[in-house]
Coordinates of C-alpha atoms in Angstrom, one line a residue:
M236 CA -2.2 20.5 17.3
K237 CA -5.9 21.3 16.9
F238 CA -7.2 22.6 13.2
R239 CA -10.5 23.5 12.4
V240 CA -12.7 21.4 10.6
S241 CA -12.3 22.4 7.0
E242 CA -9.0 22.4 7.5
F243 CA -8.4 18.7 8.7
D244 CA -11.0 18.6 5.2
R245 CA -8.8 20.2 2.7
A246 CA -5.4 18.6 4.5
V247 CA -7.4 15.2 3.9
K248 CA -8.6 16.1 0.4
R249 CA -4.8 17.3 -0.3
A250 CA -2.8 14.4 0.9
I251 CA -5.0 12.2 -1.7
E252 CA -4.8 14.7 -4.5
K253 CA -0.7 13.9 -4.0
L254 CA -0.9 10.3 -4.4
P255 CA 0.8 9.2 -7.0
E256 CA -2.1 8.2 -10.1
E257 CA -2.2 4.4 -9.6
I258 CA -3.2 4.5 -5.7
R259 CA -5.8 7.1 -6.3
A260 CA -7.0 5.3 -9.0
K261 CA -7.7 2.2 -6.7
L262 CA -10.2 4.6 -5.2
T263 CA -13.0 3.5 -7.2
N264 CA -16.1 2.9 -5.4
V265 CA -14.9 3.7 -2.3
I266 CA -15.8 6.4 -0.2
V267 CA -13.4 8.9 1.9
T268 CA -14.8 9.8 4.9
V269 CA -13.5 12.0 8.0
K270 CA -14.9 11.7 11.4
K271 CA -13.5 13.2 15.2
R272 CA -13.0 9.7 16.3
P273 CA -13.3 6.2 16.4
S274 CA -17.2 5.6 18.6
K275 CA -16.9 3.9 21.5
N276 CA -19.3 0.8 20.0
L277 CA -16.6 1.1 17.2
L278 CA -13.4 0.6 19.3
R279 CA -15.0 -2.5 21.1
E280 CA -16.1 -4.4 17.8
L281 CA -12.8 -4.2 17.0
G282 CA -10.9 -5.0 20.4
I283 CA -9.3 -2.3 20.4
G284 CA -8.9 -0.1 24.0
K285 CA -8.3 3.6 24.3
D286 CA -4.6 3.9 24.2
N287 CA -4.8 2.2 20.7
V288 CA -7.3 4.5 18.6
P289 CA -6.5 3.8 15.3
L290 CA -6.1 6.6 12.7
G291 CA -8.0 5.1 9.9
L292 CA -9.7 2.3 9.3
Y293 CA -11.0 0.8 5.8
V294 CA -15.1 -0.4 5.4
G295 CA -15.5 -3.2 2.4
Q296 CA -14.6 -6.5 0.7
P297 CA -10.9 -6.0 -0.2
L298 CA -11.3 -6.5 -4.2
K299 CA -9.4 -10.4 -4.1
E300 CA -11.8 -11.2 -2.5
K301 CA -14.5 -9.8 -5.1
S302 CA -15.1 -11.9 -8.5
F303 CA -17.3 -11.4 -11.3
F304 CA -19.8 -12.7 -10.1
S305 CA -20.4 -10.4 -6.9
L306 CA -22.9 -8.6 -6.5
P307 CA -22.7 -4.4 -6.9
G308 CA -22.8 -3.3 -2.9
L309 CA -22.4 -0.2 -1.4
P310 CA -19.2 1.5 -2.1
D311 CA -16.5 0.6 0.2
R312 CA -15.0 3.0 3.0
I313 CA -12.0 4.8 4.4
Y314 CA -12.6 6.4 7.3
I315 CA -9.9 9.1 8.6
F316 CA -9.8 10.2 12.5
Q317 CA -9.1 13.9 13.3
E318 CA -8.0 13.3 16.8
P319 CA -5.9 10.4 17.0
L320 CA -3.7 12.2 13.4
E321 CA -3.7 15.9 15.1
R322 CA -2.5 14.4 18.8
M323 CA 0.3 13.6 16.9
C324 CA 1.0 15.9 14.8
D325 CA 2.7 19.7 15.3
S326 CA 2.0 20.9 12.1
L327 CA 0.2 21.6 9.0
S328 CA 3.0 19.5 6.7
S329 CA 3.6 16.9 9.2
L330 CA -0.3 16.4 9.0
E331 CA -0.8 16.3 5.7
E332 CA 2.1 13.1 5.9
E333 CA 0.3 11.2 8.8
I334 CA -3.2 11.6 6.6
K335 CA -1.2 10.3 3.3
K336 CA 0.3 7.6 4.7
T337 CA -2.7 6.1 7.0
V338 CA -4.8 6.8 3.1
I339 CA -1.9 4.8 1.4
H340 CA -2.4 1.6 4.8
E341 CA -6.4 2.0 4.0
I342 CA -6.1 1.1 0.5
A343 CA -3.8 -1.5 0.8
H344 CA -6.8 -2.7 3.2
H345 CA -9.1 -2.6 0.4
L346 CA -6.5 -4.2 -2.3
G347 CA -6.3 -6.6 0.7
F348 CA -3.5 -6.7 2.3
T349 CA -3.7 -7.0 5.9
D350 CA -2.3 -5.4 8.8
D351 CA 0.7 -8.4 9.4
E352 CA 1.1 -8.3 5.0
L353 CA 1.9 -4.4 5.3
D354 CA 3.6 -4.9 8.7
K355 CA 5.7 -7.2 6.6
L356 CA 6.4 -4.8 4.6
G357 CA 7.0 -1.7 6.5
Y358 CA 4.0 -0.3 5.9
S359 CA 2.3 -0.4 9.4

């Protein structure tokens, strides 16, 4: 199901607002950005084929790798990819639920969890 960009952006905002406060609090110095789809270059860099397009992506240094002595840098980013999410959802409510799961997954990466750890915890 396709949504207008403004509709999708509002769905992302609502999904983030519905997250528990403890999770939203972890988003300090993190920018959540919506993109239509990951670029071909990004997919190539990540070694991902066309059939396994990610719903989201965390780019930054996980919190558990940062220390008091770490130099301040640019904010970390969470990318939410609109087209892959739209392809798997048939309603606005299912879209918001998938966005919420995607954001939680990417926040977990921000906290330092790997994909393997998230798989073991049932958050893949």
